PDB file of C-alpha atoms in Angstrom:
ATOM      1  CA  GLN A   1      -8.638 -15.936   0.498  1.00  0.00           C
ATOM      2  CA  VAL A   2      -6.302 -13.624   1.952  1.00  0.00           C
ATOM      3  CA  GLN A   3      -5.715 -12.158   5.009  1.00  0.00           C
ATOM      4  CA  LEU A   4      -3.678  -8.755   5.244  1.00  0.00           C
ATOM      5  CA  VAL A   5      -2.435  -7.231   8.331  1.00  0.00           C
ATOM      6  CA  GLU A   6      -0.664  -4.018   7.960  1.00  0.00           C
ATOM      7  CA  SER A   7       2.005  -2.729  10.748  1.00  0.00           C
ATOM      8  CA  GLY A   8       4.321   0.348  11.122  1.00  0.00           C
ATOM      9  CA  GLY A   9       2.338   2.972  11.447  1.00  0.00           C
ATOM     10  CA  GLY A  10       3.054   5.675  14.190  1.00  0.00           C
ATOM     11  CA  LEU A  11       3.864   9.155  14.987  1.00  0.00           C
ATOM     12  CA  VAL A  12       6.530  11.266  13.084  1.00  0.00           C
ATOM     13  CA  GLN A  13       7.327  14.427  13.111  1.00  0.00           C
ATOM     14  CA  ALA A  14       7.311  16.361   9.637  1.00  0.00           C
ATOM     15  CA  GLY A  15      10.830  15.055   7.642  1.00  0.00           C
ATOM     16  CA  GLY A  16      10.941  11.832   9.065  1.00  0.00           C
ATOM     17  CA  SER A  17      10.695   8.577   7.709  1.00  0.00           C
ATOM     18  CA  LEU A  18       8.809   5.186   8.888  1.00  0.00           C
ATOM     19  CA  ARG A  19       8.269   2.094   6.762  1.00  0.00           C
ATOM     20  CA  LEU A  20       4.733  -0.058   6.490  1.00  0.00           C
ATOM     21  CA  SER A  21       4.609  -3.326   5.887  1.00  0.00           C
ATOM     22  CA  CYS A  22       1.682  -5.707   5.159  1.00  0.00           C
ATOM     23  CA  ALA A  23       1.773  -9.409   5.588  1.00  0.00           C
ATOM     24  CA  ALA A  24      -0.619 -11.570   3.727  1.00  0.00           C
ATOM     25  CA  SER A  25      -1.391 -15.156   4.106  1.00  0.00           C
ATOM     26  CA  GLY A  26      -1.931 -17.663   1.291  1.00  0.00           C
ATOM     27  CA  ARG A  27       0.538 -19.244  -0.772  1.00  0.00           C
ATOM     28  CA  THR A  28      -0.270 -17.492  -4.062  1.00  0.00           C
ATOM     29  CA  PHE A  29       1.023 -13.728  -2.802  1.00  0.00           C
ATOM     30  CA  SER A  30       3.495 -13.772  -5.546  1.00  0.00           C
ATOM     31  CA  THR A  31       0.665 -13.778  -7.841  1.00  0.00           C
ATOM     32  CA  TYR A  32      -1.532 -10.661  -6.451  1.00  0.00           C
ATOM     33  CA  VAL A  33      -0.183  -7.204  -7.265  1.00  0.00           C
ATOM     34  CA  MET A  34      -0.678  -5.312  -4.396  1.00  0.00           C
ATOM     35  CA  GLY A  35      -1.259  -1.572  -3.838  1.00  0.00           C
ATOM     36  CA  TRP A  36      -1.387   1.287  -1.057  1.00  0.00           C
ATOM     37  CA  PHE A  37      -4.095   3.203  -0.528  1.00  0.00           C
ATOM     38  CA  ARG A  38      -4.668   6.197   2.170  1.00  0.00           C
ATOM     39  CA  GLN A  39      -7.532   8.016   3.793  1.00  0.00           C
ATOM     40  CA  ALA A  40      -8.192  10.536   6.023  1.00  0.00           C
ATOM     41  CA  PRO A  41     -10.689  12.435   8.017  1.00  0.00           C
ATOM     42  CA  GLY A  42     -13.550  13.470   5.850  1.00  0.00           C
ATOM     43  CA  LYS A  43     -11.773  12.402   2.727  1.00  0.00           C
ATOM     44  CA  GLU A  44     -12.349   9.370  -0.035  1.00  0.00           C
ATOM     45  CA  ARG A  45     -10.058   6.854   0.011  1.00  0.00           C
ATOM     46  CA  GLU A  46      -7.078   7.668  -2.781  1.00  0.00           C
ATOM     47  CA  PHE A  47      -4.411   5.598  -4.451  1.00  0.00           C
ATOM     48  CA  VAL A  48      -0.511   5.783  -3.042  1.00  0.00           C
ATOM     49  CA  THR A  49       1.577   2.978  -4.972  1.00  0.00           C
ATOM     50  CA  ALA A  50       1.135  -0.197  -6.048  1.00  0.00           C
ATOM     51  CA  ILE A  51       3.851  -2.993  -7.073  1.00  0.00           C
ATOM     52  CA  SER A  52       3.177  -6.225  -9.648  1.00  0.00           C
ATOM     53  CA  TRP A  53       3.607  -9.698  -9.032  1.00  0.00           C
ATOM     54  CA  SER A  54       7.295  -9.900  -9.510  1.00  0.00           C
ATOM     55  CA  GLY A  55       7.991  -5.994  -8.045  1.00  0.00           C
ATOM     56  CA  GLY A  56       9.597  -5.186 -11.279  1.00  0.00           C
ATOM     57  CA  SER A  57       6.951  -3.040 -12.183  1.00  0.00           C
ATOM     58  CA  THR A  58       5.472   0.126  -9.653  1.00  0.00           C
ATOM     59  CA  ALA A  59       3.186   3.256  -9.862  1.00  0.00           C
ATOM     60  CA  TYR A  60       2.906   6.139  -7.432  1.00  0.00           C
ATOM     61  CA  ALA A  61       0.724   9.019  -6.817  1.00  0.00           C
ATOM     62  CA  ASP A  62       1.772  12.048  -8.341  1.00  0.00           C
ATOM     63  CA  SER A  63       1.596  13.436  -4.299  1.00  0.00           C
ATOM     64  CA  VAL A  64       4.176  10.442  -2.930  1.00  0.00           C
ATOM     65  CA  LYS A  65       6.589  10.215  -5.984  1.00  0.00           C
ATOM     66  CA  GLY A  66      10.571  10.834  -5.066  1.00  0.00           C
ATOM     67  CA  ARG A  67       8.725   9.819  -1.006  1.00  0.00           C
ATOM     68  CA  PHE A  68       7.671   7.025  -0.741  1.00  0.00           C
ATOM     69  CA  THR A  69       8.846   3.419  -2.454  1.00  0.00           C
ATOM     70  CA  ILE A  70       6.962   0.316  -2.454  1.00  0.00           C
ATOM     71  CA  SER A  71       8.811  -2.924  -2.664  1.00  0.00           C
ATOM     72  CA  ARG A  72       7.772  -6.598  -1.871  1.00  0.00           C
ATOM     73  CA  ASP A  73       9.628  -9.709  -0.332  1.00  0.00           C
ATOM     74  CA  ASN A  74       7.172 -12.899  -2.339  1.00  0.00           C
ATOM     75  CA  ALA A  75       9.205 -14.818  -0.007  1.00  0.00           C
ATOM     76  CA  LYS A  76       8.133 -13.554   3.319  1.00  0.00           C
ATOM     77  CA  ASN A  77       4.455 -12.834   1.451  1.00  0.00           C
ATOM     78  CA  THR A  78       5.206  -9.241   2.635  1.00  0.00           C
ATOM     79  CA  VAL A  79       5.122  -5.575   0.839  1.00  0.00           C
ATOM     80  CA  TYR A  80       6.500  -2.658   2.061  1.00  0.00           C
ATOM     81  CA  LEU A  81       5.987   1.106   1.932  1.00  0.00           C
ATOM     82  CA  GLN A  82       9.166   2.868   2.989  1.00  0.00           C
ATOM     83  CA  MET A  83       7.704   6.532   3.377  1.00  0.00           C
ATOM     84  CA  ASN A  84      10.363   9.600   3.461  1.00  0.00           C
ATOM     85  CA  SER A  85       9.942  13.375   3.766  1.00  0.00           C
ATOM     86  CA  LEU A  86       6.906  12.617   5.442  1.00  0.00           C
ATOM     87  CA  LYS A  87       4.815  15.694   5.390  1.00  0.00           C
ATOM     88  CA  PRO A  88       1.574  16.669   7.611  1.00  0.00           C
ATOM     89  CA  GLU A  89      -0.711  15.945   4.627  1.00  0.00           C
ATOM     90  CA  ASP A  90       0.599  12.322   4.475  1.00  0.00           C
ATOM     91  CA  THR A  91      -1.273  11.876   7.817  1.00  0.00           C
ATOM     92  CA  ALA A  92      -4.493   9.168   7.243  1.00  0.00           C
ATOM     93  CA  VAL A  93      -4.958   5.774   7.840  1.00  0.00           C
ATOM     94  CA  TYR A  94      -3.022   3.264   5.693  1.00  0.00           C
ATOM     95  CA  TYR A  95      -4.698   0.246   3.788  1.00  0.00           C
ATOM     96  CA  CYS A  96      -2.896  -2.489   1.940  1.00  0.00           C
ATOM     97  CA  ALA A  97      -4.504  -3.925  -0.775  1.00  0.00           C
ATOM     98  CA  ALA A  98      -4.657  -6.988  -2.886  1.00  0.00           C
ATOM     99  CA  ARG A  99      -6.031  -7.866  -6.155  1.00  0.00           C
ATOM    100  CA  SER A 100      -6.859 -11.390  -7.666  1.00  0.00           C
ATOM    101  CA  GLU A 101      -4.372 -13.133 -10.094  1.00  0.00           C
ATOM    102  CA  SER A 102      -7.824 -13.711 -11.939  1.00  0.00           C
ATOM    103  CA  ARG A 103      -7.602 -10.405 -12.864  1.00  0.00           C
ATOM    104  CA  GLY A 104      -4.584  -9.659 -14.260  1.00  0.00           C
ATOM    105  CA  ASN A 105      -0.873  -8.100 -13.193  1.00  0.00           C
ATOM    106  CA  TYR A 106      -2.356  -4.847 -13.686  1.00  0.00           C
ATOM    107  CA  LEU A 107      -1.162  -1.344 -11.230  1.00  0.00           C
ATOM    108  CA  ASP A 108      -4.798  -0.359 -10.525  1.00  0.00           C
ATOM    109  CA  SER A 109      -5.107   2.879  -8.828  1.00  0.00           C
ATOM    110  CA  ARG A 110      -8.700   2.447  -7.898  1.00  0.00           C
ATOM    111  CA  PRO A 111      -9.781   1.362  -5.090  1.00  0.00           C
ATOM    112  CA  PHE A 112     -12.376  -1.608  -6.835  1.00  0.00           C
ATOM    113  CA  GLY A 113      -9.544  -2.963  -8.045  1.00  0.00           C
ATOM    114  CA  TYR A 114      -8.220  -4.467  -5.716  1.00  0.00           C
ATOM    115  CA  ASP A 115     -10.167  -7.713  -3.778  1.00  0.00           C
ATOM    116  CA  TYR A 116      -8.708  -8.243  -0.417  1.00  0.00           C
ATOM    117  CA  TRP A 117      -7.995  -5.174   2.518  1.00  0.00           C
ATOM    118  CA  GLY A 118      -5.924  -4.776   5.417  1.00  0.00           C
ATOM    119  CA  GLN A 119      -7.407  -2.989   8.525  1.00  0.00           C
ATOM    120  CA  GLY A 120      -5.489  -0.157   8.125  1.00  0.00           C
ATOM    121  CA  THR A 121      -2.386   0.953  10.237  1.00  0.00           C
ATOM    122  CA  GLN A 122      -2.539   5.271  11.149  1.00  0.00           C
ATOM    123  CA  LEU A 123       0.233   6.989  10.249  1.00  0.00           C
ATOM    124  CA  THR A 124       0.438  10.838  11.816  1.00  0.00           C
ATOM    125  CA  VAL A 125       2.625  13.295  10.732  1.00  0.00           C
ATOM    126  CA  SER A 126       2.972  16.344  13.162  1.00  0.00           C
ATOM    127  CA  SER A 127       4.356  20.089  11.675  1.00  0.00           C
TER     128      SER A 127
END
């Protein structure tokens, strides 16, 4: 069982930056693919980015490529999402997700590819 707790959301102006963090419980964090998803009001949850066990591989949605960076610190059981050049359309609740080791080191972009979810943190980007 893994528990995920996101932090770092808030209100930021367009063009600004923010970093989200997701702290995970458990001793096997280094064998979980970690992902970030987001959900805006009235929309489906969508993939933002994912990172492999070691952090050596990453994947991004086209909408955030070049602006967002995912990273992880396995010693701290934490994954980060650095968000730069924020746009109003980035406004959403951001969720951290973990994919169990048994499902492999695959950077899945589908929500059902992940087994554990955080409670979410709100990001609002004002224009």
